[in-house]
Amino acid sequence: MKPAKNYKNEPFTLEDLKIIFMKSFLNAKDLYDDACILIDNSRYPRAHYLLRIACEEIGKSCITLNAICDFLVGKEINWVKFQNKIRTHRIKAELAERTSFFLQYGIEGVDIKYELDRISNSIEPLEKFKQQSLYAEYYGEVFCAPAELFNEDALSIVKTAVDVMFSKFEPFSDIDRFIAFVKDSIAKN
């Protein structure tokens, strides 16, 4: 697969967006697979880090799918803003958390504004937790190594969320089929 061009203020092509989506999605899968190897070897802190990064790559895939849809319907896209979104940890992590929540629990009977606010407020602590999976540092008043903070139970929550995201995103992994579906839907309207 060829690399997507690195544009500054120029528009991306549909081919560029497809490449960004596929490379992000495949990288998320690779990170997940690597995390599973670490989990199988009881290396929980680093596995946690890789799972969180896999979530961010899924977030990047979501952002790119949205850009593909906007592109196909002819909506004007701010490409600088798009590039900022796919490079900003907080944006990708928040989108991944939102996606994971709604894929797992749906929206029926859910106070959506409350959940979106709750998820938004959880991103900074999740980012700190991700960093704690790599660095020995103070946790409260105690200096801890990552292995003291992470265990299989703590990791299972993140792994389950990533499992759900991959299972729900699998239909989108055939990006050409997705694009054909969107084009067909546009033609019918």
mmCIF file of C-alpha atoms in Angstrom:
data_model
loop_
_atom_site.group_PDB
_atom_site.id
_atom_site.type_symbol
_atom_site.label_atom_id
_atom_site.label_comp_id
_atom_site.label_asym_id
_atom_site.label_seq_id
_atom_site.Cartn_x
_atom_site.Cartn_y
_atom_site.Cartn_z
ATOM 1 C CA MET A 1 0.000 0.000 0.000
ATOM 2 C CA LYS A 2 1.443 3.363 -0.985
ATOM 3 C CA PRO A 3 1.800 6.148 1.576
ATOM 4 C CA ALA A 4 -0.783 8.932 1.758
ATOM 5 C CA LYS A 5 0.648 12.274 0.816
ATOM 6 C CA ASN A 6 1.418 14.721 3.591
ATOM 7 C CA TYR A 7 -0.537 17.783 2.580
ATOM 8 C CA LYS A 8 -0.364 21.120 4.332
ATOM 9 C CA ASN A 9 -3.354 23.120 3.095
ATOM 10 C CA GLU A 10 -4.170 21.111 0.002
ATOM 11 C CA PRO A 11 -7.179 18.808 -0.106
ATOM 12 C CA PHE A 12 -6.788 15.086 0.354
ATOM 13 C CA THR A 13 -8.066 12.791 -2.354
ATOM 14 C CA LEU A 14 -10.451 9.923 -1.694
ATOM 15 C CA GLU A 15 -7.509 7.576 -2.266
ATOM 16 C CA ASP A 16 -5.487 9.414 0.402
ATOM 17 C CA LEU A 17 -8.354 9.069 2.896
ATOM 18 C CA LYS A 18 -8.712 5.367 2.117
ATOM 19 C CA ILE A 19 -4.992 4.873 2.780
ATOM 20 C CA ILE A 20 -5.152 6.802 6.059
ATOM 21 C CA PHE A 21 -8.153 4.752 7.176
ATOM 22 C CA MET A 22 -6.659 1.384 6.251
ATOM 23 C CA LYS A 23 -3.225 2.070 7.721
ATOM 24 C CA SER A 24 -4.763 3.376 10.961
ATOM 25 C CA PHE A 25 -7.152 0.432 11.224
ATOM 26 C CA LEU A 26 -4.463 -2.151 10.435
ATOM 27 C CA ASN A 27 -2.076 -0.485 12.883
ATOM 28 C CA ALA A 28 -4.773 -0.678 15.568
ATOM 29 C CA LYS A 29 -5.071 -4.407 14.879
ATOM 30 C CA ASP A 30 -1.285 -4.866 15.023
ATOM 31 C CA LEU A 31 -1.112 -2.981 18.330
ATOM 32 C CA TYR A 32 -3.929 -5.139 19.672
ATOM 33 C CA ASP A 33 -2.161 -8.337 18.558
ATOM 34 C CA ASP A 34 1.074 -7.170 20.199
ATOM 35 C CA ALA A 35 -0.831 -6.354 23.393
ATOM 36 C CA CYS A 36 -2.307 -9.869 23.409
ATOM 37 C CA ILE A 37 1.200 -11.353 23.228
ATOM 38 C CA LEU A 38 2.175 -9.229 26.213
ATOM 39 C CA ILE A 39 -0.990 -10.247 28.102
ATOM 40 C CA ASP A 40 -0.233 -13.916 27.462
ATOM 41 C CA ASN A 41 3.155 -13.281 29.075
ATOM 42 C CA SER A 42 1.733 -11.336 32.051
ATOM 43 C CA ARG A 43 3.263 -8.067 30.843
ATOM 44 C CA TYR A 44 0.191 -6.035 31.775
ATOM 45 C CA PRO A 45 1.498 -2.441 31.971
ATOM 46 C CA ARG A 46 2.901 -2.407 28.432
ATOM 47 C CA ALA A 47 -0.133 -4.300 27.142
ATOM 48 C CA HIS A 48 -2.325 -1.563 28.635
ATOM 49 C CA TYR A 49 -0.315 1.086 26.821
ATOM 50 C CA LEU A 50 -0.617 -0.713 23.477
ATOM 51 C CA LEU A 51 -4.370 -1.227 23.955
ATOM 52 C CA ARG A 52 -4.820 2.493 24.656
ATOM 53 C CA ILE A 53 -2.823 3.374 21.539
ATOM 54 C CA ALA A 54 -4.933 0.866 19.566
ATOM 55 C CA CYS A 55 -8.008 2.758 20.813
ATOM 56 C CA GLU A 56 -6.511 6.003 19.546
ATOM 57 C CA GLU A 57 -5.858 4.429 16.149
ATOM 58 C CA ILE A 58 -9.492 3.301 16.055
ATOM 59 C CA GLY A 59 -10.427 6.892 16.913
ATOM 60 C CA LYS A 60 -8.298 8.036 13.971
ATOM 61 C CA SER A 61 -10.130 5.513 11.784
ATOM 62 C CA CYS A 62 -13.487 6.976 12.914
ATOM 63 C CA ILE A 63 -12.332 10.509 12.128
ATOM 64 C CA THR A 64 -11.211 9.354 8.690
ATOM 65 C CA LEU A 65 -14.485 7.516 7.995
ATOM 66 C CA ASN A 66 -16.321 10.722 8.816
ATOM 67 C CA ALA A 67 -14.060 12.657 6.418
ATOM 68 C CA ILE A 68 -14.713 10.050 3.707
ATOM 69 C CA CYS A 69 -18.471 10.502 4.142
ATOM 70 C CA ASP A 70 -18.138 14.295 4.067
ATOM 71 C CA PHE A 71 -15.934 14.022 0.971
ATOM 72 C CA LEU A 72 -18.460 11.789 -0.810
ATOM 73 C CA VAL A 73 -21.408 14.108 -0.142
ATOM 74 C CA GLY A 74 -19.409 17.111 -1.296
ATOM 75 C CA LYS A 75 -19.172 18.807 2.089
ATOM 76 C CA GLU A 76 -16.328 21.296 2.400
ATOM 77 C CA ILE A 77 -13.613 19.880 4.648
ATOM 78 C CA ASN A 78 -11.067 21.889 6.588
ATOM 79 C CA TRP A 79 -8.011 19.725 5.898
ATOM 80 C CA VAL A 80 -5.828 21.469 8.473
ATOM 81 C CA LYS A 81 -8.466 20.715 11.108
ATOM 82 C CA PHE A 82 -8.711 17.118 9.856
ATOM 83 C CA GLN A 83 -4.936 16.648 10.210
ATOM 84 C CA ASN A 84 -5.051 18.176 13.689
ATOM 85 C CA LYS A 85 -7.799 15.747 14.708
ATOM 86 C CA ILE A 86 -5.954 12.654 13.520
ATOM 87 C CA ARG A 87 -2.795 13.769 15.341
ATOM 88 C CA THR A 88 -4.285 14.863 18.668
ATOM 89 C CA HIS A 89 -4.290 12.170 21.371
ATOM 90 C CA ARG A 90 -7.177 13.673 23.327
ATOM 91 C CA ILE A 91 -9.478 13.908 20.295
ATOM 92 C CA LYS A 92 -8.717 10.347 19.162
ATOM 93 C CA ALA A 93 -8.983 8.936 22.685
ATOM 94 C CA GLU A 94 -12.276 10.698 23.390
ATOM 95 C CA LEU A 95 -13.780 9.526 20.123
ATOM 96 C CA ALA A 96 -12.634 5.964 20.815
ATOM 97 C CA GLU A 97 -14.134 6.057 24.341
ATOM 98 C CA ARG A 98 -17.446 7.406 23.024
ATOM 99 C CA THR A 99 -17.508 4.813 20.273
ATOM 100 C CA SER A 100 -16.704 2.017 22.693
ATOM 101 C CA PHE A 101 -19.399 3.086 25.151
ATOM 102 C CA PHE A 102 -22.181 3.345 22.592
ATOM 103 C CA LEU A 103 -21.156 0.144 20.810
ATOM 104 C CA GLN A 104 -21.238 -1.751 24.115
ATOM 105 C CA TYR A 105 -24.333 -0.216 25.688
ATOM 106 C CA GLY A 106 -26.304 1.412 22.881
ATOM 107 C CA ILE A 107 -28.310 4.580 23.403
ATOM 108 C CA GLU A 108 -31.648 3.272 24.614
ATOM 109 C CA GLY A 109 -32.370 4.617 28.085
ATOM 110 C CA VAL A 110 -29.036 6.461 28.190
ATOM 111 C CA ASP A 111 -28.679 10.116 29.159
ATOM 112 C CA ILE A 112 -26.479 10.894 26.167
ATOM 113 C CA LYS A 113 -25.388 14.369 27.325
ATOM 114 C CA TYR A 114 -24.391 12.969 30.715
ATOM 115 C CA GLU A 115 -22.432 10.108 29.117
ATOM 116 C CA LEU A 116 -20.656 12.386 26.633
ATOM 117 C CA ASP A 117 -19.683 14.760 29.458
ATOM 118 C CA ARG A 118 -18.567 11.836 31.635
ATOM 119 C CA ILE A 119 -16.437 10.435 28.831
ATOM 120 C CA SER A 120 -14.965 13.840 28.047
ATOM 121 C CA ASN A 121 -14.027 14.318 31.713
ATOM 122 C CA SER A 122 -12.419 10.860 31.847
ATOM 123 C CA ILE A 123 -9.890 11.451 29.060
ATOM 124 C CA GLU A 124 -7.271 13.281 31.130
ATOM 125 C CA PRO A 125 -7.210 10.592 33.843
ATOM 126 C CA LEU A 126 -7.097 7.881 31.142
ATOM 127 C CA GLU A 127 -4.146 9.636 29.493
ATOM 128 C CA LYS A 128 -2.368 9.794 32.864
ATOM 129 C CA PHE A 129 -3.144 6.108 33.408
ATOM 130 C CA LYS A 130 -1.695 5.340 29.972
ATOM 131 C CA GLN A 131 1.512 7.164 30.920
ATOM 132 C CA GLN A 132 1.653 5.312 34.245
ATOM 133 C CA SER A 133 1.789 2.066 32.294
ATOM 134 C CA LEU A 134 5.225 3.138 31.021
ATOM 135 C CA TYR A 135 6.897 5.160 33.743
ATOM 136 C CA ALA A 136 7.771 4.560 37.387
ATOM 137 C CA GLU A 137 6.413 7.576 39.243
ATOM 138 C CA TYR A 138 4.423 8.769 42.195
ATOM 139 C CA TYR A 139 0.926 7.389 42.393
ATOM 140 C CA GLY A 140 -0.610 9.481 45.102
ATOM 141 C CA GLU A 141 2.079 9.593 47.779
ATOM 142 C CA VAL A 142 3.706 6.279 46.849
ATOM 143 C CA PHE A 143 6.378 5.828 44.204
ATOM 144 C CA CYS A 144 5.340 2.862 42.064
ATOM 145 C CA ALA A 145 6.614 0.846 39.153
ATOM 146 C CA PRO A 146 4.024 0.207 36.415
ATOM 147 C CA ALA A 147 3.878 -3.502 37.313
ATOM 148 C CA GLU A 148 2.532 -2.518 40.752
ATOM 149 C CA LEU A 149 -0.429 -0.685 39.228
ATOM 150 C CA PHE A 150 -1.581 -3.013 36.468
ATOM 151 C CA ASN A 151 -2.924 -6.531 36.625
ATOM 152 C CA GLU A 152 -4.993 -8.793 34.430
ATOM 153 C CA ASP A 153 -8.296 -7.649 35.964
ATOM 154 C CA ALA A 154 -7.567 -3.962 35.342
ATOM 155 C CA LEU A 155 -6.539 -4.756 31.802
ATOM 156 C CA SER A 156 -9.646 -6.801 31.003
ATOM 157 C CA ILE A 157 -11.839 -3.668 30.909
ATOM 158 C CA VAL A 158 -9.693 -2.038 28.239
ATOM 159 C CA LYS A 159 -9.284 -5.268 26.293
ATOM 160 C CA THR A 160 -13.054 -5.866 26.277
ATOM 161 C CA ALA A 161 -13.654 -2.345 24.964
ATOM 162 C CA VAL A 162 -11.143 -2.857 22.154
ATOM 163 C CA ASP A 163 -12.627 -6.283 21.357
ATOM 164 C CA VAL A 164 -16.072 -4.692 20.970
ATOM 165 C CA MET A 165 -14.729 -1.894 18.774
ATOM 166 C CA PHE A 166 -12.997 -4.341 16.460
ATOM 167 C CA SER A 167 -16.042 -6.588 16.214
ATOM 168 C CA LYS A 168 -18.264 -3.636 15.309
ATOM 169 C CA PHE A 169 -15.726 -2.042 12.974
ATOM 170 C CA GLU A 170 -15.027 -5.181 10.975
ATOM 171 C CA PRO A 171 -17.642 -4.297 8.301
ATOM 172 C CA PHE A 172 -15.827 -0.998 7.704
ATOM 173 C CA SER A 173 -12.475 -2.684 7.169
ATOM 174 C CA ASP A 174 -13.511 -3.298 3.551
ATOM 175 C CA ILE A 175 -13.259 0.408 2.796
ATOM 176 C CA ASP A 176 -14.138 0.050 -0.888
ATOM 177 C CA ARG A 177 -17.372 -1.722 0.030
ATOM 178 C CA PHE A 178 -18.137 1.005 2.589
ATOM 179 C CA ILE A 179 -17.539 3.735 -0.001
ATOM 180 C CA ALA A 180 -19.750 1.933 -2.521
ATOM 181 C CA PHE A 181 -22.498 1.707 0.145
ATOM 182 C CA VAL A 182 -22.242 5.446 0.909
ATOM 183 C CA LYS A 183 -22.258 6.350 -2.810
ATOM 184 C CA ASP A 184 -25.288 4.100 -3.341
ATOM 185 C CA SER A 185 -27.091 5.719 -0.411
ATOM 186 C CA ILE A 186 -26.345 9.194 -1.784
ATOM 187 C CA ALA A 187 -27.628 8.180 -5.237
ATOM 188 C CA LYS A 188 -30.918 6.943 -3.714
ATOM 189 C CA ASN A 189 -31.508 10.306 -2.041
#
